[in-house]
Tab-separated table of C-alpha atoms and ligand atoms in Angstrom:
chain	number	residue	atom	x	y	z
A	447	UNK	CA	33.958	-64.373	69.596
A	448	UNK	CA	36.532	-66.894	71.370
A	449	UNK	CA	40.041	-67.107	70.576
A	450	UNK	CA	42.558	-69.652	71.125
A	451	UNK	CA	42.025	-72.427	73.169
A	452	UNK	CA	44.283	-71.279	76.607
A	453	UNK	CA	44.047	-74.699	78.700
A	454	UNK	CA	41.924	-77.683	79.662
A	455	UNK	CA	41.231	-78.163	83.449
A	456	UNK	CA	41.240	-82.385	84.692
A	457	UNK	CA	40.548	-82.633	88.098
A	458	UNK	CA	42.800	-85.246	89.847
A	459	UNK	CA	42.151	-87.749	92.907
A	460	UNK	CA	46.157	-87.576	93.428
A	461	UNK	CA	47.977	-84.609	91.953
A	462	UNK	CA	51.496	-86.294	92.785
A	463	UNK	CA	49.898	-89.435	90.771
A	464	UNK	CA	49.110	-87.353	87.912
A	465	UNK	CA	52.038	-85.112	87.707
A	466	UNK	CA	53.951	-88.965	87.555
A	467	UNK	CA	51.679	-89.847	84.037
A	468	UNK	CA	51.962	-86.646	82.225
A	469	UNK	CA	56.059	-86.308	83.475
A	470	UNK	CA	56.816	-89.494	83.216
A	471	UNK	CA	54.377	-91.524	81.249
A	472	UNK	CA	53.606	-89.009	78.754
A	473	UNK	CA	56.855	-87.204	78.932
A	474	UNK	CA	55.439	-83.627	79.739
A	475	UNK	CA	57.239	-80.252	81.591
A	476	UNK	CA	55.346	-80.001	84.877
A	477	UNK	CA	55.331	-77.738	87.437
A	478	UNK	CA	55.522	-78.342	91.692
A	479	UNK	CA	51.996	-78.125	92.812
A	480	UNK	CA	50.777	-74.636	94.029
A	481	UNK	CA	47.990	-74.164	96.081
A	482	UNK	CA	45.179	-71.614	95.161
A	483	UNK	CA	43.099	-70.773	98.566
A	484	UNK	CA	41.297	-68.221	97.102
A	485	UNK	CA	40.166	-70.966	94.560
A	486	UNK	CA	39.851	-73.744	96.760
A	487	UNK	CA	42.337	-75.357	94.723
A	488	UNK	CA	46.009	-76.813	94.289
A	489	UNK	CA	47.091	-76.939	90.465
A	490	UNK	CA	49.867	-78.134	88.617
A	491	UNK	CA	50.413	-76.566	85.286
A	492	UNK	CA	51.186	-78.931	82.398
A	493	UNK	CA	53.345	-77.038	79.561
A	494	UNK	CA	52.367	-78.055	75.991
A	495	UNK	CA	53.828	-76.391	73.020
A	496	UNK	CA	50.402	-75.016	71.865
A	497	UNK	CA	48.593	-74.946	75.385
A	498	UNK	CA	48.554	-75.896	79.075
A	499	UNK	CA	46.637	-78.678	80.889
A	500	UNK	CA	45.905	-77.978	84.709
A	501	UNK	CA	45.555	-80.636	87.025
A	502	UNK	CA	43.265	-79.465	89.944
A	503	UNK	CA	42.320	-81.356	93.475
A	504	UNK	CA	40.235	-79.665	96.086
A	505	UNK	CA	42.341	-77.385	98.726
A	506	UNK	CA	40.358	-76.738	101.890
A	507	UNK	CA	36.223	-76.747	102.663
A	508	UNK	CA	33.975	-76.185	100.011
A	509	UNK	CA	36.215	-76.147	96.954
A	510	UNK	CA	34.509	-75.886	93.799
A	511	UNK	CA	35.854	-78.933	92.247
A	512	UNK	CA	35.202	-81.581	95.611
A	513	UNK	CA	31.632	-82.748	94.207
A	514	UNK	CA	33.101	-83.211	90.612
A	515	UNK	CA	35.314	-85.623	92.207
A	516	UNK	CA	33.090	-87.135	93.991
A	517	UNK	CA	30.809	-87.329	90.843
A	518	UNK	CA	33.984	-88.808	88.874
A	519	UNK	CA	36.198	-90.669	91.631
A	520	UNK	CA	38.895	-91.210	89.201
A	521	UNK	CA	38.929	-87.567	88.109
A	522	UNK	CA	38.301	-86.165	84.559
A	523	UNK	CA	37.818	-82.865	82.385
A	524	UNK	CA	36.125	-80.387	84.372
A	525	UNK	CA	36.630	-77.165	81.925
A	526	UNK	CA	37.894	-75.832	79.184
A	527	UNK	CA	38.934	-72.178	78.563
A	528	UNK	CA	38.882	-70.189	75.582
A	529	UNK	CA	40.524	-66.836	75.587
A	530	UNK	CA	38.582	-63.528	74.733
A	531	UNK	CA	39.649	-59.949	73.736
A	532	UNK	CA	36.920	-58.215	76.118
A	533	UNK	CA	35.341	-60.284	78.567
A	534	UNK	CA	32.162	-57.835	79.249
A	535	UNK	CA	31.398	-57.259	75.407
A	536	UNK	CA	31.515	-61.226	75.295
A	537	UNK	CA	29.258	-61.620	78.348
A	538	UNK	CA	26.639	-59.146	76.794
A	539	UNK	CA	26.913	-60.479	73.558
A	540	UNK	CA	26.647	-64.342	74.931
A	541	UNK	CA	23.333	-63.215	77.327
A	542	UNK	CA	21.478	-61.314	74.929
A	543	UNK	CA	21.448	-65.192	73.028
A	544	UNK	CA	19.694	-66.294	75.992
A	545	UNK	CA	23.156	-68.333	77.458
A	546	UNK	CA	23.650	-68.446	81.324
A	547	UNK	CA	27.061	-66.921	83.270
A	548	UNK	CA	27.843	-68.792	86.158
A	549	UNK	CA	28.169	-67.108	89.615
A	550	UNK	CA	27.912	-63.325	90.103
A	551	UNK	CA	27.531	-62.824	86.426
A	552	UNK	CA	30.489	-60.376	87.291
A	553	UNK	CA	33.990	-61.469	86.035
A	554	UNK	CA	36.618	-63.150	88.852
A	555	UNK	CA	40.266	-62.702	88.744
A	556	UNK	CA	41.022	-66.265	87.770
A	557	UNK	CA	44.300	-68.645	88.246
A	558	UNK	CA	46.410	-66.969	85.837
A	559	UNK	CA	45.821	-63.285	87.184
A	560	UNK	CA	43.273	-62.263	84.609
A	561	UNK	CA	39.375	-61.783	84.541
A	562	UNK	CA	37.638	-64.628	83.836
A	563	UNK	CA	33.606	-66.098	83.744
A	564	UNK	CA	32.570	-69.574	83.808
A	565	UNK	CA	29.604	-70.322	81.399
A	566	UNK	CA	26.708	-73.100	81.894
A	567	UNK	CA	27.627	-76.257	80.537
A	568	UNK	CA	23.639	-77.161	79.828
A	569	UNK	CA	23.855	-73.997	77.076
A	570	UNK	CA	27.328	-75.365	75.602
A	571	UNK	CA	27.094	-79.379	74.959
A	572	UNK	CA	27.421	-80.375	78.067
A	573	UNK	CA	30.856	-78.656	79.029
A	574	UNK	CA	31.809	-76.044	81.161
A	575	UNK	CA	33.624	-73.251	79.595
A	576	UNK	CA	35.843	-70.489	80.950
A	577	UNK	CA	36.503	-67.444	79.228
A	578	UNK	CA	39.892	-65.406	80.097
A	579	UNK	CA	40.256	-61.700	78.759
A	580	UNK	CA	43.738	-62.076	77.310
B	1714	CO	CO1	40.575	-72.784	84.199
């Protein structure tokens, strides 16, 4: 069973450019861009009252999120994440109803510190979904 809804992931042709909409346009708190090697990723976190928005563009070879971009030039959702209580009795649960985990199958520390699997977006309406043990 998910929980709350902990962020939605755009990936960005120009983080400074986006940082300037949702700072300045939208009138968002946003945070200096941090880069993620170990995800092949820079983010920058975008605080909302009730949850974040990450804006990811590709750090270094063979970052998960370069053919996205390439796919969608001017960027757009790539994820959305959905906390859980226990990420291995969801995973079990979520294969035994015939639904695919992305990768190992074996849960990744993810960008906020915490375990997290990526789910196929063909089994889920066409969206790719993270879950994050809380
Ligand atoms: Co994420």
């Amino acid at each position: 069973m998910i929980g709350k809804m902990n962020h939605v992931a755009i990936v960005v042709p120009d983080l400074a450019a986006a940082s300037r909409i949702y700072e300045q346009t939208l009138g968002a708190r946003v945070s200096l861009p941090k880069d993620m090697p170990e995800h092949g990723v820079t983010t920058v976190f975008v605080e909302l009252p009730n949850i974040k928005v990450e804006l990811l563009h590709p750090l270094g070879d063979g970052s998960p999120v370069q053919n996205f971009l390439e796919r969608n030039p001017s960027g757009g959702v790539h994820h959305v994440c959905y906390e859980v209580e226990d990420i291995i009795k969801e995973r079990e649960r979520l294969l035994a109803q015939g639904a695919r985990v992305l990768g190992s199958g074996e849960p990744q520390i993810g960008a906020h510190g915490k375990p997290v699997l990526f789910l196929h977006p063909k089994d889920f309406c066409g969206t790719l979904i993270e879950l994050e043990q809380v």
